[in-house]
PDB file of C-alpha atoms and ligand atoms in Angstrom:
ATOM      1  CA  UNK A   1      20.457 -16.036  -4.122  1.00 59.00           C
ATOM      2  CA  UNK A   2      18.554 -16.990  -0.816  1.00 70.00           C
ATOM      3  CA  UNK A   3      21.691 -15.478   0.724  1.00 76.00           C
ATOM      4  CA  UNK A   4      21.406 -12.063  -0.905  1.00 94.00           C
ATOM      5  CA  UNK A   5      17.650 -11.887  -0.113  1.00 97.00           C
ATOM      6  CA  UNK A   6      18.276 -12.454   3.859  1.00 97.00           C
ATOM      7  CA  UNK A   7      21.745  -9.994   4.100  1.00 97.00           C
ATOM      8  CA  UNK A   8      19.206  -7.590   1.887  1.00 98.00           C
ATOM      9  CA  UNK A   9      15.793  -7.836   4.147  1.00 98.00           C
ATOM     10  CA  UNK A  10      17.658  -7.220   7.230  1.00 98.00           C
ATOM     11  CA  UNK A  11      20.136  -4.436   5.663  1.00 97.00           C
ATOM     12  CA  UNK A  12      16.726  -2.795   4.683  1.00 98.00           C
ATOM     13  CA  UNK A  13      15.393  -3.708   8.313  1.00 98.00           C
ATOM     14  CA  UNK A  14      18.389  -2.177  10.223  1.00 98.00           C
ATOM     15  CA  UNK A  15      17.960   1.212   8.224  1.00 97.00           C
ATOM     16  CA  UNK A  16      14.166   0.982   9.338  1.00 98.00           C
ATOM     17  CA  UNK A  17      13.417   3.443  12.762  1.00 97.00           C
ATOM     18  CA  UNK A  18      10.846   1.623  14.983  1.00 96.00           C
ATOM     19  CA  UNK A  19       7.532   2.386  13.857  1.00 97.00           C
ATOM     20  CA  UNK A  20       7.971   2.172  10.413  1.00 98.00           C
ATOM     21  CA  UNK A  21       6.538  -1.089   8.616  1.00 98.00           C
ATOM     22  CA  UNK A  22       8.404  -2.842   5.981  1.00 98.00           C
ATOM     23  CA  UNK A  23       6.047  -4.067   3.420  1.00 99.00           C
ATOM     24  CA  UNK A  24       8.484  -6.721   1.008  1.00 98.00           C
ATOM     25  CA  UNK A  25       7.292  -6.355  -2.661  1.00 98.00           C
ATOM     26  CA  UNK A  26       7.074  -9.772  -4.015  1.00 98.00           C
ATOM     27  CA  UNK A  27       5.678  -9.140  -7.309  1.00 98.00           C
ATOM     28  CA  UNK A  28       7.033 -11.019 -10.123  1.00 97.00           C
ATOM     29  CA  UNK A  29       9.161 -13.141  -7.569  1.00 97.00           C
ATOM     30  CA  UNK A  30       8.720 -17.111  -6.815  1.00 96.00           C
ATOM     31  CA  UNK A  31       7.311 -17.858  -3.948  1.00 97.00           C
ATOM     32  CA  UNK A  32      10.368 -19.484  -3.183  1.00 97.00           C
ATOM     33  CA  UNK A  33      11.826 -16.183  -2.553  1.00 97.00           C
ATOM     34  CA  UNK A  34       8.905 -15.342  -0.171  1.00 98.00           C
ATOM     35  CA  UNK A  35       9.768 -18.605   1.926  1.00 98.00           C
ATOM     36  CA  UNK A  36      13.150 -17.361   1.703  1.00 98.00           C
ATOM     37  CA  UNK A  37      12.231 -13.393   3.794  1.00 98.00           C
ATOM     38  CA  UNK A  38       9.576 -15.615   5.606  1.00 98.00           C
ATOM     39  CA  UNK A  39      12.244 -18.156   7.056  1.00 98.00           C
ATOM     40  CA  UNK A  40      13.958 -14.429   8.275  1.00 97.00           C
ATOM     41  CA  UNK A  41      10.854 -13.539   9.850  1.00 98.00           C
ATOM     42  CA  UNK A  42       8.961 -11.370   7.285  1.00 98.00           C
ATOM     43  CA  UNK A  43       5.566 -11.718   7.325  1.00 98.00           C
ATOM     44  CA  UNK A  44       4.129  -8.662   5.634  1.00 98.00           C
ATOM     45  CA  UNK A  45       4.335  -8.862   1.608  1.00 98.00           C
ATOM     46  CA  UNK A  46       3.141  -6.718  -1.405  1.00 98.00           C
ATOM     47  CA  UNK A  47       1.413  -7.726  -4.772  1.00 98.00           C
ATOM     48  CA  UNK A  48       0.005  -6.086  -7.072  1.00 97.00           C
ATOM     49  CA  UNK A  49      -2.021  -8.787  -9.231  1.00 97.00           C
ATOM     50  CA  UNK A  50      -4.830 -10.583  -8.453  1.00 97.00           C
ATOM     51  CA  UNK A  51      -4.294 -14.101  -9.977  1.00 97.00           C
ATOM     52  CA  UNK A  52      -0.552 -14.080  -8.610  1.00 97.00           C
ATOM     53  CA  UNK A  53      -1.582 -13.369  -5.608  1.00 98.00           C
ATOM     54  CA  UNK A  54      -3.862 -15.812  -5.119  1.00 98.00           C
ATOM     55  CA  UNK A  55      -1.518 -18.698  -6.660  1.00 98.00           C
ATOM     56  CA  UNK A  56       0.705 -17.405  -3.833  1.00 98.00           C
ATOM     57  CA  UNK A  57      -1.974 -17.362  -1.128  1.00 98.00           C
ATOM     58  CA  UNK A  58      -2.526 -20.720  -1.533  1.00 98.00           C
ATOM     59  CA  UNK A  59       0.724 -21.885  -1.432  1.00 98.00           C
ATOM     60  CA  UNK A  60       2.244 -20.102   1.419  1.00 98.00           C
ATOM     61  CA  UNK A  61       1.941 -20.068   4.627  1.00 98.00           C
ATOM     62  CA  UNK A  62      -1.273 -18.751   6.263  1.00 98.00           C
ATOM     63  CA  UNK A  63       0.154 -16.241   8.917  1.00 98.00           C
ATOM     64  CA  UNK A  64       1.398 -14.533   5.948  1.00 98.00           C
ATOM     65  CA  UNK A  65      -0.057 -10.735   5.849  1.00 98.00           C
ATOM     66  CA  UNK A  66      -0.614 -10.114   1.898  1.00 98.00           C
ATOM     67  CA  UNK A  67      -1.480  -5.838   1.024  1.00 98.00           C
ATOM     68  CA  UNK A  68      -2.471  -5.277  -2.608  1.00 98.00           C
ATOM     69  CA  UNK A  69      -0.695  -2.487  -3.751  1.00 98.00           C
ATOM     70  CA  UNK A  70      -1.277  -2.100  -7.117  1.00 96.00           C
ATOM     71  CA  UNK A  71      -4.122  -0.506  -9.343  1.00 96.00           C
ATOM     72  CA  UNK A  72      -7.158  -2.806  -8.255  1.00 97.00           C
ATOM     73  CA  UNK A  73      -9.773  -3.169 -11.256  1.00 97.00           C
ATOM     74  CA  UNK A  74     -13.547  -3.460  -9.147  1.00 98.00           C
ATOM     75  CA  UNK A  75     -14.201  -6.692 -10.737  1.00 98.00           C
ATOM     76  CA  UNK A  76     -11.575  -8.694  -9.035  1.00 98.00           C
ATOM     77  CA  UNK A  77     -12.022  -6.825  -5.752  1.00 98.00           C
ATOM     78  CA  UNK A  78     -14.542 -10.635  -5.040  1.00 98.00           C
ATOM     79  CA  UNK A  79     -11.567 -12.804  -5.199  1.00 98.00           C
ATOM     80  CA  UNK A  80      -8.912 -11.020  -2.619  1.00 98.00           C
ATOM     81  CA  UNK A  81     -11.524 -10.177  -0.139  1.00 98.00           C
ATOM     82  CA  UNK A  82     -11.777 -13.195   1.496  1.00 98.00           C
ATOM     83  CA  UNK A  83      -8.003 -13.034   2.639  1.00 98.00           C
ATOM     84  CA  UNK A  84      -6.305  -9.927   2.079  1.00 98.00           C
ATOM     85  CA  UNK A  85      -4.835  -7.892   4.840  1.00 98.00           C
ATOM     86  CA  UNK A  86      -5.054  -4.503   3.452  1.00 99.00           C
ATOM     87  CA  UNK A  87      -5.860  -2.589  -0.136  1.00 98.00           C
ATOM     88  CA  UNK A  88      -3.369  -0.254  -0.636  1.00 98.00           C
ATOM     89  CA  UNK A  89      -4.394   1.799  -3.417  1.00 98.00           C
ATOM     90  CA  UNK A  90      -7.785   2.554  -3.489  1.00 98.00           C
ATOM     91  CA  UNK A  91      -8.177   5.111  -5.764  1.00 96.00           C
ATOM     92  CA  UNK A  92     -12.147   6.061  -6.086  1.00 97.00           C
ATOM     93  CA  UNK A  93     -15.269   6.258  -4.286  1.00 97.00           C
ATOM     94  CA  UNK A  94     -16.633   2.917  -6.916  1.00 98.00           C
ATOM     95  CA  UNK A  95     -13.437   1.043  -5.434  1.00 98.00           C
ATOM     96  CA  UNK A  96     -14.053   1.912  -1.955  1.00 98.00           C
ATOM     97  CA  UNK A  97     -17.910   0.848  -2.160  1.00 98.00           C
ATOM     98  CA  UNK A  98     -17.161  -2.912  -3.864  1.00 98.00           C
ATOM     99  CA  UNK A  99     -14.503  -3.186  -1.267  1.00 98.00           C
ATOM    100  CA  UNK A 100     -17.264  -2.623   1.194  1.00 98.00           C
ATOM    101  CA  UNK A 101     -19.656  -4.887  -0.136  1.00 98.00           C
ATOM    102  CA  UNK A 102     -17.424  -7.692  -0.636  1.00 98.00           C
ATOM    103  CA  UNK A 103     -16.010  -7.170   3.233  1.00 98.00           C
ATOM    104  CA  UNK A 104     -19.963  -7.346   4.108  1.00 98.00           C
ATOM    105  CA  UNK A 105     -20.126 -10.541   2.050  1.00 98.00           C
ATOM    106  CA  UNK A 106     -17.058 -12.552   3.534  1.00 98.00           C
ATOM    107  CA  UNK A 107     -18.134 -11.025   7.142  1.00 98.00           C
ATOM    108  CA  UNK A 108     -15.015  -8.792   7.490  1.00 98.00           C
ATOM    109  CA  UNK A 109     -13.576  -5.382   7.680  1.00 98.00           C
ATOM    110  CA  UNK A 110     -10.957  -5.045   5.146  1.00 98.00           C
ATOM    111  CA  UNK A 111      -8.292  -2.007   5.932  1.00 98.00           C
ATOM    112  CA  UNK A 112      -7.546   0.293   2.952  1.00 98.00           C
ATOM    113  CA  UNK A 113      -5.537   3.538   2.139  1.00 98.00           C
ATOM    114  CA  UNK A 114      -6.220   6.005   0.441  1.00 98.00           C
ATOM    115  CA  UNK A 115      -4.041   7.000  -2.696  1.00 98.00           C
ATOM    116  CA  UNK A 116      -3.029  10.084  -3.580  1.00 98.00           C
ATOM    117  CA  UNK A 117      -2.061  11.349  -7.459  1.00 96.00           C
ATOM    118  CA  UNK A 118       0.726  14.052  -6.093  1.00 95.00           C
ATOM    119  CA  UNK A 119       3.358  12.922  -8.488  1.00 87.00           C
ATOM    120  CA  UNK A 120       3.672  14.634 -12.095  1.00 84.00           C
ATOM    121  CA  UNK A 121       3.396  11.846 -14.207  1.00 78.00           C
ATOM    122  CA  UNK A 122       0.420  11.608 -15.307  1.00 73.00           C
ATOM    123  CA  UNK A 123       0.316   7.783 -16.148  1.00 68.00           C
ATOM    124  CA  UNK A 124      -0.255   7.791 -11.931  1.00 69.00           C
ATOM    125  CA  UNK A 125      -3.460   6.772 -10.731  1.00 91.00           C
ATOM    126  CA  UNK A 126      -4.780   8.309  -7.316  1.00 96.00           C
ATOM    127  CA  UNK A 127      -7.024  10.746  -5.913  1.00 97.00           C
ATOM    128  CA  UNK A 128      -5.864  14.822  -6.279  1.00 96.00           C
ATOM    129  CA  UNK A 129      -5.454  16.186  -2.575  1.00 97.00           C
ATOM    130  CA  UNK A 130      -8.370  18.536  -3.442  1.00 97.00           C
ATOM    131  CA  UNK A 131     -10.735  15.659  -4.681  1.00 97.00           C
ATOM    132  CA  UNK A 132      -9.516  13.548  -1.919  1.00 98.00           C
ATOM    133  CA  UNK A 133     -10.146  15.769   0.728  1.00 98.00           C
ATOM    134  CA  UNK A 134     -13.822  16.869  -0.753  1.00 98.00           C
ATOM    135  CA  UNK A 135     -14.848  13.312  -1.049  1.00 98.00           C
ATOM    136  CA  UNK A 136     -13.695  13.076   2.867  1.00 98.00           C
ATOM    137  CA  UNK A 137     -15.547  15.947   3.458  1.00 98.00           C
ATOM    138  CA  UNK A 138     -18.568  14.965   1.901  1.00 97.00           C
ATOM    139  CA  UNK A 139     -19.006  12.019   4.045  1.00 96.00           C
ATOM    140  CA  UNK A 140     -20.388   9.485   2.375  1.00 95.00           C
ATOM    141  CA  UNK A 141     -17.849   6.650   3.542  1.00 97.00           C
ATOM    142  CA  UNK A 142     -18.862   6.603   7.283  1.00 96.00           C
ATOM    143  CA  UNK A 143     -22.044   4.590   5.969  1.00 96.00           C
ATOM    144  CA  UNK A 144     -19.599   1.940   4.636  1.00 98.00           C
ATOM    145  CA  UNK A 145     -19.334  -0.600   8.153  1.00 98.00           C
ATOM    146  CA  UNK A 146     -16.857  -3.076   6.488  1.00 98.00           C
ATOM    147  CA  UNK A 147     -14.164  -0.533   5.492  1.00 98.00           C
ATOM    148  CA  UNK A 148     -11.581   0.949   7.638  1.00 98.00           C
ATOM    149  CA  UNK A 149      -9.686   3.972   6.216  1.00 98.00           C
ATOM    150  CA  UNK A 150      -6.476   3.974   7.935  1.00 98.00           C
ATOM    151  CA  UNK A 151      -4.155   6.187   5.966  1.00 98.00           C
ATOM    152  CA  UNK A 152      -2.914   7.387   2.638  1.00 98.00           C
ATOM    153  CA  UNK A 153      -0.676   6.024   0.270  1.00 98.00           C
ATOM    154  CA  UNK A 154       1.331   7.638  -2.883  1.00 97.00           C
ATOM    155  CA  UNK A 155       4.300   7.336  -5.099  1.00 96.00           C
ATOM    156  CA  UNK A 156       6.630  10.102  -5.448  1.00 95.00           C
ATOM    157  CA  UNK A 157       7.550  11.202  -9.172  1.00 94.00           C
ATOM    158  CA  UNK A 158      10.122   8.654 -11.006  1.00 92.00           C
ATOM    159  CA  UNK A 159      13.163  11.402 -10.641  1.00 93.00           C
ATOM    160  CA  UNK A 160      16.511  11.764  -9.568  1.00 93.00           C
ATOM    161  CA  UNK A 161      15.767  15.222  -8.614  1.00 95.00           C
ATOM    162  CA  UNK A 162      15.799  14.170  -4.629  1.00 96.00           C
ATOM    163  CA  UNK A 163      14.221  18.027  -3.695  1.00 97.00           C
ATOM    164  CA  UNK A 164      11.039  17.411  -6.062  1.00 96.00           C
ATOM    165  CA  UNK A 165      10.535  13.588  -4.120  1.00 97.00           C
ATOM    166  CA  UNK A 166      10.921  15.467  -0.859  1.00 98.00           C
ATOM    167  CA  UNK A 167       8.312  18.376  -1.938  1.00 97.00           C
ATOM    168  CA  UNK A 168       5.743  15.280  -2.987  1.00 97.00           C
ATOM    169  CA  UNK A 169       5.976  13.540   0.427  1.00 98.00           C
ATOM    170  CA  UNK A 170       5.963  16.406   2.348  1.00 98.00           C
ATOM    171  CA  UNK A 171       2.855  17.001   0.496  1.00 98.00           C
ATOM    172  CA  UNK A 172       1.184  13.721   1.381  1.00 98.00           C
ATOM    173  CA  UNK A 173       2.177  14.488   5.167  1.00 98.00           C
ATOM    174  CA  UNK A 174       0.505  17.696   5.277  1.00 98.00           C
ATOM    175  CA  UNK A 175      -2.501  16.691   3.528  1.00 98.00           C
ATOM    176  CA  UNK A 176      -2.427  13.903   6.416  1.00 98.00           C
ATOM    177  CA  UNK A 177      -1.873  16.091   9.145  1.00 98.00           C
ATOM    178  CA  UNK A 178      -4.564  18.088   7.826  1.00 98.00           C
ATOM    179  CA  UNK A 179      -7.065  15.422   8.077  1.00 98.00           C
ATOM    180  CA  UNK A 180      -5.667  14.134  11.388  1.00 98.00           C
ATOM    181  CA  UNK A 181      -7.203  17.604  12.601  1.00 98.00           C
ATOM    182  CA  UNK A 182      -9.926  17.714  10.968  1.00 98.00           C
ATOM    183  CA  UNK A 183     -12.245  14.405   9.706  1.00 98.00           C
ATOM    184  CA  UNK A 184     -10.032  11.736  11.222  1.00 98.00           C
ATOM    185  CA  UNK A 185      -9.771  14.064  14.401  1.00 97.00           C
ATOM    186  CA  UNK A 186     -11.523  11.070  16.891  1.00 93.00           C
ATOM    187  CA  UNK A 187     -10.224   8.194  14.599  1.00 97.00           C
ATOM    188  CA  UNK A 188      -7.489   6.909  16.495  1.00 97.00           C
ATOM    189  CA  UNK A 189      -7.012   4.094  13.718  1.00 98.00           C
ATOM    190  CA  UNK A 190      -6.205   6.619  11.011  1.00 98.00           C
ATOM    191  CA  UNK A 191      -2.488   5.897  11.337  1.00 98.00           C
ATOM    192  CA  UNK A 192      -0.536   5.099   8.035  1.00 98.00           C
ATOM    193  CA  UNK A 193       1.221   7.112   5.870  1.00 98.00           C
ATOM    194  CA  UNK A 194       2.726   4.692   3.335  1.00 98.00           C
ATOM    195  CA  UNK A 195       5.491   6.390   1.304  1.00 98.00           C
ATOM    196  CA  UNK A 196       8.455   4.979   0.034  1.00 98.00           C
ATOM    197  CA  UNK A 197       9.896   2.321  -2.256  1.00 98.00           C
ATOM    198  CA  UNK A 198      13.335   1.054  -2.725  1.00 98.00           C
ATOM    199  CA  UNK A 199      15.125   4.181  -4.012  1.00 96.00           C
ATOM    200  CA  UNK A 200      13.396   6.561  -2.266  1.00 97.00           C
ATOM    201  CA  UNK A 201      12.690   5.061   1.166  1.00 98.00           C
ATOM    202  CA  UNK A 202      14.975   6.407   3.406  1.00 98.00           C
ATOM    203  CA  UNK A 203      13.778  10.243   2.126  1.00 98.00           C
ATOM    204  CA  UNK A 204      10.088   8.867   2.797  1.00 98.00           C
ATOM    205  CA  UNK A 205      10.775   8.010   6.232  1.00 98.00           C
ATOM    206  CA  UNK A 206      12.561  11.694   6.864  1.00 98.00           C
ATOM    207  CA  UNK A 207       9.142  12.982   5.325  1.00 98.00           C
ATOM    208  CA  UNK A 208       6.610  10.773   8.070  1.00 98.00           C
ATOM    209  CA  UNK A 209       6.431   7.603   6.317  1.00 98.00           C
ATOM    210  CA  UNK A 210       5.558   4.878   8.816  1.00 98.00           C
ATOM    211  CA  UNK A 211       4.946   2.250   5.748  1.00 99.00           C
ATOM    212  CA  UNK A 212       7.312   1.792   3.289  1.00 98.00           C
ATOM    213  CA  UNK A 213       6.816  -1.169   0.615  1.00 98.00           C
ATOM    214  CA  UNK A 214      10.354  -2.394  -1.040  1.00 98.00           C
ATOM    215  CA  UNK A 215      10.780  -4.555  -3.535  1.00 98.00           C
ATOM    216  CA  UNK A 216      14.063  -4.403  -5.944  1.00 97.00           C
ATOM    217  CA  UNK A 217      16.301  -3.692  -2.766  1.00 98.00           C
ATOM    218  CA  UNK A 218      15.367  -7.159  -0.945  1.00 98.00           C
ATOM    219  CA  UNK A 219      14.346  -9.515  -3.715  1.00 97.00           C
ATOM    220  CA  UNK A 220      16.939  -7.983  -6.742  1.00 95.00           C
ATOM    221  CA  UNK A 221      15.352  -7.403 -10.526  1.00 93.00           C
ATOM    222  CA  UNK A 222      12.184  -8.577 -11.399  1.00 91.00           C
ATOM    223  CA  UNK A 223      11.684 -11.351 -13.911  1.00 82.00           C
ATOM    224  CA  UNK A 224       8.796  -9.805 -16.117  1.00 79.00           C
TER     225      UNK A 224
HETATM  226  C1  LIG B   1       6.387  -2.418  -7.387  1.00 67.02           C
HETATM  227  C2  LIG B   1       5.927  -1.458  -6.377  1.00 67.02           C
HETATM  228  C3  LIG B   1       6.736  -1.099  -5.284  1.00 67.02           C
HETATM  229  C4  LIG B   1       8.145  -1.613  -5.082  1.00 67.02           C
HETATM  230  O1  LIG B   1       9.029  -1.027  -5.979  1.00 67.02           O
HETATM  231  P1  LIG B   1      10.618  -1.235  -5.845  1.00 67.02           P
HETATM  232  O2  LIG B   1      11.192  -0.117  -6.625  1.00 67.02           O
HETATM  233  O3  LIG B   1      10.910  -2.571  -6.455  1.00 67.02           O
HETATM  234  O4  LIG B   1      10.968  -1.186  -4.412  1.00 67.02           O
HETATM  235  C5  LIG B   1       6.211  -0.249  -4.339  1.00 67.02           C
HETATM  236  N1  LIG B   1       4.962   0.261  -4.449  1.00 67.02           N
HETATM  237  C6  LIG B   1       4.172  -0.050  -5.489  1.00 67.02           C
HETATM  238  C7  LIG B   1       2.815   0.549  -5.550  1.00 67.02           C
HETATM  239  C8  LIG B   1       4.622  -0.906  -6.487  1.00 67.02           C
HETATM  240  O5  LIG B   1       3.802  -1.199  -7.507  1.00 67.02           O
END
């Protein structure tokens, strides 16, 4: 088992250009299985609920770099803030503004990324391009001093159908070039495009991904 979970990290790792970030998704794993990618050197991990991420904060070693990835609800926004590295999938202006004012609270700048809805399920959460791009436009998050936006975030479409994955993060890389040009044009720190999970993250990186968060590929099923 700990075996598997090293040969898998760095088989994932050695298919991984420079540049690109390799969040491990340890959601619904022990945090035994954390130790195990930590004793290989991972330090960046995903989790997408707030009380099982905190049991594993607690545990685990400190130097450990947690992003929430999942659907955050605004009300438990108070109990990461103190400690997490990034907020993956913020997914409305309400979101972005408690994030702000519990950064402001524990004396911090919390990083976040923006999620996109590009994928036709409709289950999905995340911003529209055109509503994400208005709400940029608009302004209103340059008064917020304790958030950094550094990128976007998305899942492609659960599919086989490899051209319609490629058409959705091509998409998201336009839609980032776009505001590269235009409202991030003199934000250097507006870097991340993170696209890509553990079928799909080789195609993400051939469509500009420079974040890809893997889970089933390094850690094996999850135990719901
Ligand atoms: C669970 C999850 C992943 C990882 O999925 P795998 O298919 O196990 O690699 C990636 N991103 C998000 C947002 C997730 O919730």
């Amino acid at each position: 088992m700990d075996n598997c979970i090293t040969s898998n990290l760095n088989e994932v790792r050695a298919t991984l250009p420079q540049g690109v970030a390799l969040v491990a998704v340890s959601k619904f794993h022990p945090a035994s299985s954390i130790e195990t990618a930590y004793a290989a050197g991972q330090r960046l991990f995903g989790e997408s609920h707030e009380q099982e991420l905190a049991k594993k904060y607690e545990a685990l070693p400190k130097d450990i770099k947690w992003h929430f990835i999942g659907h955050l609800q605004t009300n438990k926004v108070r109990y990461i803030a103190p400690y997490i590295s990034m907020i993956e999938a913020v997914d409305s202006p309400k979101l972005l503004h408690e994030i702000n004012k519990q950064a402001l609270r524990n004396n911090r700048v919390i990083d976040v990324l923006l999620e996109l809805h590009i994928a036709e399920e409709e289950t999905k959460y995340g911003f529209p391009i055109d509503d994400c791009r208005q709400y940029l436009v608009g302004g209103e998050w340059r008064e917020m001093s304790n958030v950094r936006i550094r990128g976007l975030m998305m899942m492609a479409s659960n599919t086989d159908d490899a051209r319609q994955i490629r058409r959705e993060f091509s998409s998201a890389l336009r839609f980032f070039e776009e505001l590269k040009s235009t409202v991030f044009a003199n934000v250097p720190t507006f870097d991340t495009r993170s696209w890509g999970m553990s079928h799909d993250y080789l195609l993400a990186v051939e469509c500009g991904s420079n974040m890809v968060r893997v889970g089933t590929k390094i850690f094996g099923d999850r135990q719901y």
